[in-house]
GROMACS .gro file of C-alpha atoms in nm:
model
  218
    1MET     CA    1   3.700  -2.261  10.981
    2GLU     CA    2   3.447  -2.086  10.760
    3GLN     CA    3   3.527  -1.720  10.706
    4PRO     CA    4   3.255  -1.473  10.819
    5TYR     CA    5   3.309  -1.238  10.526
    6VAL     CA    6   3.361  -1.273  10.153
    7TYR     CA    7   3.592  -1.002  10.026
    8ALA     CA    8   3.578  -0.865   9.674
    9TYR     CA    9   3.902  -0.777   9.502
   10PRO     CA   10   3.960  -0.572   9.188
   11GLN     CA   11   4.014  -0.797   8.886
   12GLY     CA   12   4.364  -0.942   8.881
   13THR     CA   13   4.422  -0.895   9.252
   14GLY     CA   14   4.351  -1.096   9.567
   15PRO     CA   15   4.514  -1.385   9.749
   16SER     CA   16   4.547  -1.609   9.442
   17ALA     CA   17   4.672  -1.339   9.206
   18PRO     CA   18   5.043  -1.303   9.131
   19PRO     CA   19   5.211  -1.014   9.315
   20PRO     CA   20   5.209  -0.697   9.106
   21PRO     CA   21   5.538  -0.544   8.994
   22GLY     CA   22   5.667  -0.244   9.184
   23PRO     CA   23   5.511  -0.115   9.509
   24GLN     CA   24   5.263  -0.318   9.711
   25ALA     CA   25   4.913  -0.319   9.563
   26GLY     CA   26   4.679  -0.081   9.738
   27VAL     CA   27   4.947   0.150   9.877
   28ILE     CA   28   4.839   0.511   9.833
   29VAL     CA   29   4.962   0.692  10.144
   30ASP     CA   30   5.219   0.456  10.298
   31PRO     CA   31   5.289   0.078  10.294
   32ARG     CA   32   5.264   0.060  10.675
   33TYR     CA   33   4.890   0.132  10.642
   34CYS     CA   34   4.827  -0.177  10.427
   35ALA     CA   35   4.751  -0.510  10.594
   36PRO     CA   36   4.693  -0.854  10.435
   37TYR     CA   37   4.378  -0.890  10.646
   38PRO     CA   38   4.064  -0.677  10.696
   39VAL     CA   39   4.107  -0.380  10.929
   40ASP     CA   40   3.814  -0.244  11.131
   41LEU     CA   41   3.836   0.126  11.213
   42THR     CA   42   3.617   0.288  11.477
   43ILE     CA   43   3.543   0.657  11.423
   44VAL     CA   44   3.441   0.864  11.724
   45ARG     CA   45   3.326   1.220  11.670
   46LYS     CA   46   3.258   1.434  11.975
   47MET     CA   47   2.982   1.658  11.850
   48MET     CA   48   2.983   1.920  12.125
   49THR     CA   49   3.345   2.043  12.129
   50LEU     CA   50   3.553   2.310  11.956
   51THR     CA   51   3.894   2.169  12.046
   52ASP     CA   52   4.143   1.995  11.818
   53GLY     CA   53   4.123   1.618  11.812
   54ASN     CA   54   3.744   1.591  11.843
   55PHE     CA   55   3.756   1.340  11.556
   56ALA     CA   56   3.941   1.020  11.653
   57ILE     CA   57   3.998   0.697  11.460
   58THR     CA   58   4.091   0.386  11.658
   59ASP     CA   59   4.131   0.014  11.601
   60VAL     CA   60   3.883  -0.237  11.747
   61ASN     CA   61   4.077  -0.243  12.075
   62GLY     CA   62   4.049   0.132  12.121
   63ASN     CA   63   4.410   0.209  12.030
   64LEU     CA   64   4.437   0.550  11.865
   65LEU     CA   65   4.541   0.530  11.499
   66PHE     CA   66   4.457   0.878  11.369
   67LYS     CA   67   4.316   1.208  11.486
   68VAL     CA   68   4.212   1.514  11.293
   69LYS     CA   69   4.349   1.861  11.345
   70GLU     CA   70   4.051   2.084  11.280
   71PRO     CA   71   4.098   2.414  11.097
   72VAL     CA   72   4.137   2.724  11.310
   73PHE     CA   73   3.880   2.996  11.262
   74GLY     CA   74   3.928   3.163  10.926
   75LEU     CA   75   4.109   2.863  10.771
   76HIS     CA   76   3.818   2.632  10.701
   77ASP     CA   77   3.967   2.493  10.380
   78LYS     CA   78   4.231   2.271  10.544
   79ARG     CA   79   4.227   1.974  10.784
   80ILE     CA   80   4.521   1.751  10.879
   81LEU     CA   81   4.509   1.378  10.951
   82LEU     CA   82   4.763   1.301  11.225
   83ASP     CA   83   4.892   0.967  11.347
   84ALA     CA   84   4.880   0.872  11.716
   85SER     CA   85   5.208   1.057  11.785
   86GLY     CA   86   5.078   1.379  11.627
   87THR     CA   87   5.280   1.349  11.304
   88PRO     CA   88   5.093   1.468  10.990
   89VAL     CA   89   4.994   1.177  10.765
   90VAL     CA   90   4.803   1.372  10.500
   91THR     CA   91   4.674   1.726  10.458
   92LEU     CA   92   4.326   1.776  10.311
   93ARG     CA   93   4.256   2.105  10.140
   94GLU     CA   94   3.925   2.206   9.989
   95LYS     CA   95   3.941   2.416   9.675
   96MET     CA   96   3.692   2.690   9.753
   97VAL     CA   97   3.634   2.788   9.389
   98SER     CA   98   3.519   2.463   9.234
   99MET     CA   99   3.208   2.346   9.046
  100HIS     CA  100   3.205   2.006   9.213
  101ASP     CA  101   3.337   2.067   9.567
  102ARG     CA  102   3.693   1.948   9.510
  103TRP     CA  103   3.936   1.835   9.781
  104GLN     CA  104   4.307   1.779   9.729
  105VAL     CA  105   4.499   1.543   9.958
  106PHE     CA  106   4.875   1.590  10.005
  107ARG     CA  107   5.145   1.383  10.170
  108GLY     CA  108   5.231   1.477  10.530
  109GLY     CA  109   5.188   1.843  10.617
  110SER     CA  110   5.254   1.966  10.263
  111THR     CA  111   5.021   2.151  10.026
  112GLU     CA  112   5.270   2.153   9.737
  113GLN     CA  113   5.151   2.009   9.406
  114ARG     CA  114   5.450   1.774   9.393
  115ASP     CA  115   5.315   1.606   9.708
  116LEU     CA  116   4.959   1.563   9.574
  117LEU     CA  117   4.838   1.207   9.640
  118TYR     CA  118   4.481   1.225   9.515
  119THR     CA  119   4.186   1.449   9.442
  120VAL     CA  120   3.828   1.393   9.558
  121LYS     CA  121   3.522   1.563   9.411
  122ARG     CA  122   3.147   1.522   9.401
  123SER     CA  123   3.038   1.330   9.093
  124SER     CA  124   2.757   1.583   9.041
  125MET     CA  125   2.636   1.906   9.196
  126LEU     CA  126   2.287   1.793   9.299
  127GLN     CA  127   2.284   1.477   9.509
  128LEU     CA  128   2.027   1.302   9.727
  129LYS     CA  129   2.297   1.062   9.844
  130THR     CA  130   2.671   1.110   9.866
  131LYS     CA  131   2.864   1.027   9.548
  132LEU     CA  132   3.233   1.113   9.534
  133ASP     CA  133   3.494   1.034   9.270
  134VAL     CA  134   3.860   0.985   9.364
  135PHE     CA  135   4.145   1.048   9.120
  136LEU     CA  136   4.502   0.949   9.209
  137GLY     CA  137   4.779   1.202   9.154
  138HIS     CA  138   4.894   1.055   8.822
  139ASN     CA  139   4.539   1.062   8.679
  140LYS     CA  140   4.567   1.415   8.539
  141GLU     CA  141   4.287   1.396   8.281
  142GLU     CA  142   4.032   1.263   8.534
  143LYS     CA  143   3.829   1.088   8.264
  144ARG     CA  144   3.783   0.774   8.475
  145CYS     CA  145   3.795   0.770   8.853
  146ASP     CA  146   4.029   0.541   9.046
  147TYR     CA  147   3.785   0.499   9.337
  148ARG     CA  148   3.420   0.584   9.404
  149VAL     CA  149   3.232   0.658   9.726
  150LYS     CA  150   2.856   0.602   9.735
  151GLY     CA  151   2.594   0.594  10.006
  152SER     CA  152   2.421   0.791  10.279
  153TRP     CA  153   2.634   0.976  10.533
  154LEU     CA  154   2.334   1.032  10.762
  155GLU     CA  155   2.273   0.657  10.774
  156ARG     CA  156   2.648   0.587  10.797
  157SER     CA  157   2.616   0.337  10.513
  158CYS     CA  158   2.878   0.453  10.263
  159VAL     CA  159   3.074   0.210  10.044
  160VAL     CA  160   3.409   0.269   9.869
  161TYR     CA  161   3.454   0.095   9.532
  162ALA     CA  162   3.764   0.037   9.321
  163GLY     CA  163   3.730   0.246   9.005
  164GLU     CA  164   3.402   0.207   8.820
  165SER     CA  165   3.375  -0.160   8.915
  166ASP     CA  166   3.161  -0.325   9.183
  167ALA     CA  167   3.469  -0.435   9.379
  168ILE     CA  168   3.429  -0.305   9.735
  169VAL     CA  169   3.741  -0.187   9.920
  170ALA     CA  170   3.575  -0.044  10.235
  171GLN     CA  171   3.232  -0.021  10.399
  172MET     CA  172   3.096   0.209  10.670
  173HIS     CA  173   2.853   0.093  10.940
  174ARG     CA  174   2.667   0.281  11.210
  175LYS     CA  175   2.782   0.194  11.563
  176HIS     CA  176   2.506   0.320  11.789
  177THR     CA  177   2.522   0.272  12.165
  178VAL     CA  178   2.331   0.426  12.455
  179GLN     CA  179   2.662   0.548  12.597
  180SER     CA  180   2.754   0.728  12.274
  181VAL     CA  181   2.421   0.914  12.272
  182PHE     CA  182   2.454   1.031  12.633
  183LEU     CA  183   2.817   1.136  12.587
  184GLY     CA  184   2.738   1.337  12.276
  185LYS     CA  185   2.950   1.114  12.055
  186ASP     CA  186   2.881   0.999  11.702
  187ASN     CA  187   3.027   0.647  11.670
  188PHE     CA  188   3.055   0.442  11.355
  189SER     CA  189   3.291   0.185  11.210
  190VAL     CA  190   3.458   0.125  10.876
  191THR     CA  191   3.573  -0.216  10.753
  192VAL     CA  192   3.876  -0.179  10.527
  193TYR     CA  193   3.934  -0.481  10.304
  194PRO     CA  194   4.271  -0.662  10.283
  195ASN     CA  195   4.563  -0.487  10.110
  196VAL     CA  196   4.378  -0.153  10.103
  197ASP     CA  197   4.550   0.155  10.248
  198TYR     CA  198   4.351   0.235  10.562
  199ALA     CA  199   4.504   0.584  10.597
  200PHE     CA  200   4.357   0.655  10.253
  201ILE     CA  201   4.016   0.529  10.368
  202ALA     CA  202   4.043   0.731  10.690
  203SER     CA  203   4.104   1.047  10.487
  204LEU     CA  204   3.793   0.975  10.278
  205VAL     CA  205   3.592   0.952  10.602
  206VAL     CA  206   3.721   1.297  10.701
  207ILE     CA  207   3.617   1.436  10.360
  208LEU     CA  208   3.274   1.272  10.395
  209ASP     CA  209   3.237   1.445  10.730
  210ASP     CA  210   3.330   1.774  10.562
  211VAL     CA  211   3.072   1.716  10.287
  212ASN     CA  212   2.806   1.645  10.550
  213ARG     CA  213   2.890   1.964  10.740
  214GLU     CA  214   2.856   2.173  10.426
  215ASP     CA  215   2.529   2.009  10.329
  216ARG     CA  216   2.383   2.079  10.673
  217ALA     CA  217   2.505   2.438  10.663
  218ALA     CA  218   2.345   2.484  10.322
   0.00000   0.00000   0.00000
């Protein structure tokens, strides 16, 4: 049967490539969040609520995968991505004193530097469209990014690329329904390509939401 999508892989990876040495390719947060097939995430944001868990990420069948613990008042620099059972997957902390709006992402509920997984920052200060650079924890010099995010948050059309290549690892799409408008929900979906850590992609969506909030506030 003809496949409906053509997936791009970073050079030297993909179904026909030999398995890389060491950990599974694409694992950034945890191997259980990597699948050998595309994963579609649905993001539902309830726009008119102040309670925890107003940001939910489900699979295509509506099963809860992740939820976001929003910061309490006075602690706006930290958000936690939880799994369906409420266990912290990653903690996202914004560095308030930063030239390029920098976020650090840590394993579990930690904010210790030894648990740093990756850093995300705007590629430039002035942007008409969202452009973020992602640096994995071992990339200390940050001369070349490991992943890039480009697109328009307002149009829900962001794309995540591997490094500085054109290889796409995830794409965001608007999911607009009459029901979502009446219920005050902002629905969109993200297609995560095979062998890409979808917890990592989910955390980038949370950071994109944070960027959008700050831009609107400004």
